[in-house]
Amino acid sequence: VRYFLKGTVPLRDTVQRIARERGVTWAQVAINWVSAKGAMPIAGAKTPQQVLENASAVGGGFHLTEEEVQELDLASEESVEYYKGFDLV
């Protein structure tokens, strides 16, 4: 399993760095990134605090910069390249 999850490291590290730099949660970065790509994120929440954080990721004034979106896209592409060698279907 660890070997398999290795492919997510570039994306995970990029999400973590942006979240730390912007003072938001990893979930907020991920939700905002999905929204920036034109998709409707459907985020789960277990606590009222998570509901508020998730809502602020798309309508609360937090927006990723174009550069941050590009960084996340690049990190995602690295993950896709890693998994091309696996039979995932």
Coordinates of N, CA and C in Angstrom, one line a residue:
V1 N 0.8 -1.2 0.0 CA 0.0 0.0 0.0 C 0.9 1.3 0.0
R2 N 1.9 1.3 0.8 CA 2.8 2.5 0.8 C 3.4 2.7 -0.5
Y3 N 3.8 1.7 -1.2 CA 4.3 1.9 -2.6 C 3.3 2.5 -3.5
F4 N 2.1 2.0 -3.4 CA 1.0 2.5 -4.2 C 0.7 4.0 -3.9
L5 N 0.7 4.4 -2.6 CA 0.4 5.7 -2.2 C 1.5 6.7 -2.6
K6 N 2.7 6.2 -2.9 CA 3.9 7.0 -3.2 C 3.6 8.0 -4.3
G7 N 2.7 7.6 -5.2 CA 2.4 8.4 -6.4 C 1.6 9.7 -6.0
T8 N 1.1 9.7 -4.8 CA 0.3 10.9 -4.4 C 1.2 11.9 -3.7
V9 N 2.4 11.6 -3.5 CA 3.3 12.5 -2.7 C 3.4 13.9 -3.3
P10 N 3.7 14.0 -4.6 CA 3.8 15.4 -5.2 C 2.5 16.3 -5.0
L11 N 1.4 15.7 -5.2 CA 0.1 16.4 -5.0 C -0.1 16.7 -3.5
R12 N 0.1 15.7 -2.7 CA -0.1 15.9 -1.2 C 0.8 17.0 -0.7
D13 N 2.1 17.0 -1.1 CA 3.0 18.0 -0.6 C 2.7 19.4 -1.1
T14 N 2.2 19.5 -2.3 CA 1.8 20.8 -2.9 C 0.6 21.3 -2.2
V15 N -0.5 20.5 -1.9 CA -1.6 20.9 -1.2 C -1.2 21.4 0.2
Q16 N -0.4 20.6 0.9 CA 0.0 20.9 2.2 C 0.8 22.2 2.3
R17 N 1.7 22.5 1.3 CA 2.4 23.7 1.3 C 1.5 24.9 1.1
I18 N 0.6 24.8 0.1 CA -0.3 26.0 -0.2 C -1.2 26.2 1.0
A19 N -1.7 25.2 1.6 CA -2.5 25.3 2.8 C -1.8 26.1 3.9
R20 N -0.5 25.6 4.2 CA 0.3 26.2 5.2 C 0.6 27.7 4.9
E21 N 0.9 28.0 3.6 CA 1.2 29.4 3.3 C 0.0 30.3 3.3
R22 N -1.1 29.7 3.0 CA -2.4 30.6 3.0 C -3.1 30.5 4.3
G23 N -2.7 29.7 5.2 CA -3.4 29.6 6.5 C -4.8 29.0 6.4
V24 N -4.9 28.0 5.6 CA -6.2 27.3 5.4 C -6.0 25.8 5.5
T25 N -7.1 25.1 5.5 CA -6.9 23.6 5.6 C -6.6 23.0 4.3
W26 N -6.1 21.7 4.4 CA -5.9 21.0 3.1 C -7.2 20.8 2.4
A27 N -8.3 20.6 3.1 CA -9.6 20.4 2.5 C -10.0 21.7 1.7
Q28 N -9.8 22.8 2.3 CA -10.1 24.1 1.6 C -9.3 24.3 0.3
V29 N -8.1 23.9 0.3 CA -7.3 24.0 -0.9 C -7.8 23.0 -2.0
A30 N -8.1 21.8 -1.6 CA -8.6 20.8 -2.5 C -10.0 21.2 -3.1
I31 N -10.9 21.6 -2.2 CA -12.2 22.0 -2.7 C -12.1 23.2 -3.6
N32 N -11.3 24.2 -3.3 CA -11.1 25.4 -4.1 C -10.5 25.0 -5.4
W33 N -9.6 24.1 -5.5 CA -8.9 23.6 -6.7 C -9.9 23.0 -7.6
V34 N -10.8 22.1 -7.1 CA -11.8 21.4 -7.9 C -12.8 22.5 -8.4
S35 N -13.1 23.4 -7.6 CA -14.0 24.5 -8.1 C -13.4 25.3 -9.2
A36 N -12.1 25.6 -9.0 CA -11.4 26.4 -10.0 C -11.3 25.7 -11.4
K37 N -11.4 24.4 -11.3 CA -11.4 23.6 -12.6 C -12.8 23.5 -13.2
G38 N -13.8 24.2 -12.6 CA -15.1 24.2 -13.2 C -16.0 23.0 -12.8
A39 N -15.6 22.3 -11.8 CA -16.4 21.2 -11.3 C -17.0 21.6 -10.0
M40 N -18.1 20.8 -9.6 CA -18.8 21.1 -8.4 C -18.3 20.1 -7.3
P41 N -17.5 20.6 -6.4 CA -17.0 19.8 -5.3 C -18.1 19.3 -4.3
I42 N -18.1 18.1 -4.0 CA -19.0 17.6 -3.0 C -18.2 17.1 -1.8
A43 N -18.1 17.9 -0.8 CA -17.2 17.7 0.3 C -18.0 17.1 1.5
G44 N -17.5 16.2 2.2 CA -18.1 15.7 3.4 C -17.6 16.5 4.6
A45 N -18.4 16.4 5.7 CA -18.0 17.0 6.9 C -18.6 16.3 8.1
K46 N -17.8 16.2 9.1 CA -18.2 15.5 10.3 C -18.6 16.4 11.5
T47 N -18.1 17.7 11.3 CA -18.4 18.6 12.4 C -18.9 19.9 11.8
P48 N -19.6 20.8 12.6 CA -20.0 22.1 12.2 C -18.8 22.9 11.7
Q49 N -17.7 22.8 12.3 CA -16.5 23.6 11.9 C -16.1 23.2 10.5
Q50 N -16.1 21.9 10.2 CA -15.7 21.5 8.9 C -16.7 22.0 7.8
V51 N -18.0 22.0 8.2 CA -19.0 22.6 7.2 C -18.6 24.1 6.9
L52 N -18.3 24.8 7.9 CA -17.9 26.2 7.7 C -16.6 26.4 6.9
E53 N -15.6 25.5 7.2 CA -14.4 25.6 6.4 C -14.6 25.2 5.0
N54 N -15.4 24.2 4.8 CA -15.7 23.8 3.4 C -16.4 24.9 2.6
A55 N -17.4 25.5 3.3 CA -18.2 26.5 2.6 C -17.3 27.7 2.3
S56 N -16.3 28.0 3.2 CA -15.5 29.2 2.9 C -14.5 28.9 1.8
A57 N -14.3 27.6 1.5 CA -13.4 27.3 0.4 C -13.9 27.7 -1.0
V58 N -15.2 27.8 -1.1 CA -15.8 28.1 -2.4 C -16.5 29.5 -2.4
G59 N -16.9 30.0 -1.3 CA -17.6 31.2 -1.3 C -17.2 32.2 -0.2
G60 N -16.2 31.9 0.5 CA -15.8 32.8 1.6 C -14.6 33.7 1.4
G61 N -14.3 34.0 0.2 CA -13.2 34.9 -0.1 C -11.9 34.2 -0.3
F62 N -11.8 32.9 0.0 CA -10.5 32.2 -0.3 C -10.5 31.7 -1.7
H63 N -9.6 32.2 -2.5 CA -9.4 31.8 -3.9 C -8.0 31.5 -4.2
L64 N -7.7 30.3 -4.8 CA -6.3 30.0 -5.2 C -5.9 31.0 -6.3
T65 N -4.7 31.3 -6.4 CA -4.2 32.1 -7.5 C -4.0 31.2 -8.7
E66 N -3.9 31.8 -9.8 CA -3.7 31.1 -11.1 C -2.4 30.2 -11.0
E67 N -1.4 30.8 -10.3 CA -0.1 30.1 -10.2 C -0.3 28.9 -9.3
E68 N -1.1 29.0 -8.2 CA -1.3 27.9 -7.3 C -2.1 26.8 -8.0
V69 N -3.1 27.2 -8.8 CA -3.9 26.2 -9.6 C -2.9 25.4 -10.6
Q70 N -2.0 26.2 -11.2 CA -1.1 25.5 -12.1 C -0.1 24.6 -11.4
E71 N 0.3 25.0 -10.2 CA 1.2 24.1 -9.3 C 0.4 22.8 -9.0
L72 N -0.8 22.9 -8.6 CA -1.6 21.7 -8.3 C -1.8 20.9 -9.5
D73 N -2.1 21.5 -10.6 CA -2.3 20.7 -11.9 C -1.0 20.0 -12.2
L74 N 0.1 20.6 -12.1 CA 1.4 19.9 -12.4 C 1.6 18.8 -11.5
A75 N 1.4 19.0 -10.2 CA 1.6 17.9 -9.2 C 0.6 16.8 -9.5
S76 N -0.6 17.1 -9.9 CA -1.5 16.0 -10.2 C -1.1 15.2 -11.4
E77 N -0.5 15.9 -12.4 CA 0.0 15.2 -13.6 C 1.2 14.3 -13.2
E78 N 2.0 14.7 -12.3 CA 3.1 13.8 -11.8 C 2.5 12.5 -11.2
S79 N 1.4 12.7 -10.5 CA 0.8 11.5 -9.9 C 0.2 10.6 -11.0
V80 N -0.4 11.2 -12.0 CA -1.0 10.4 -13.1 C 0.2 9.6 -13.8
E81 N 1.3 10.3 -14.0 CA 2.4 9.6 -14.7 C 2.9 8.4 -13.8
Y82 N 2.9 8.6 -12.5 CA 3.4 7.5 -11.7 C 2.5 6.3 -11.8
Y83 N 1.2 6.5 -11.9 CA 0.2 5.4 -11.9 C 0.0 4.8 -13.2
K84 N 0.6 5.4 -14.3 CA 0.4 4.8 -15.6 C 0.9 3.3 -15.7
G85 N 1.9 3.0 -14.9 CA 2.4 1.6 -14.9 C 1.6 0.6 -14.1
F86 N 0.5 1.1 -13.5 CA -0.3 0.2 -12.7 C -1.6 -0.2 -13.5
D87 N -2.0 -1.4 -13.3 CA -3.3 -1.8 -13.9 C -4.4 -1.5 -12.9
L88 N -5.0 -0.3 -13.1 CA -6.0 0.2 -12.1 C -7.4 -0.1 -12.5
V89 N -7.6 -0.8 -13.6 CA -9.0 -1.1 -14.0 C -9.4 -2.5 -13.7

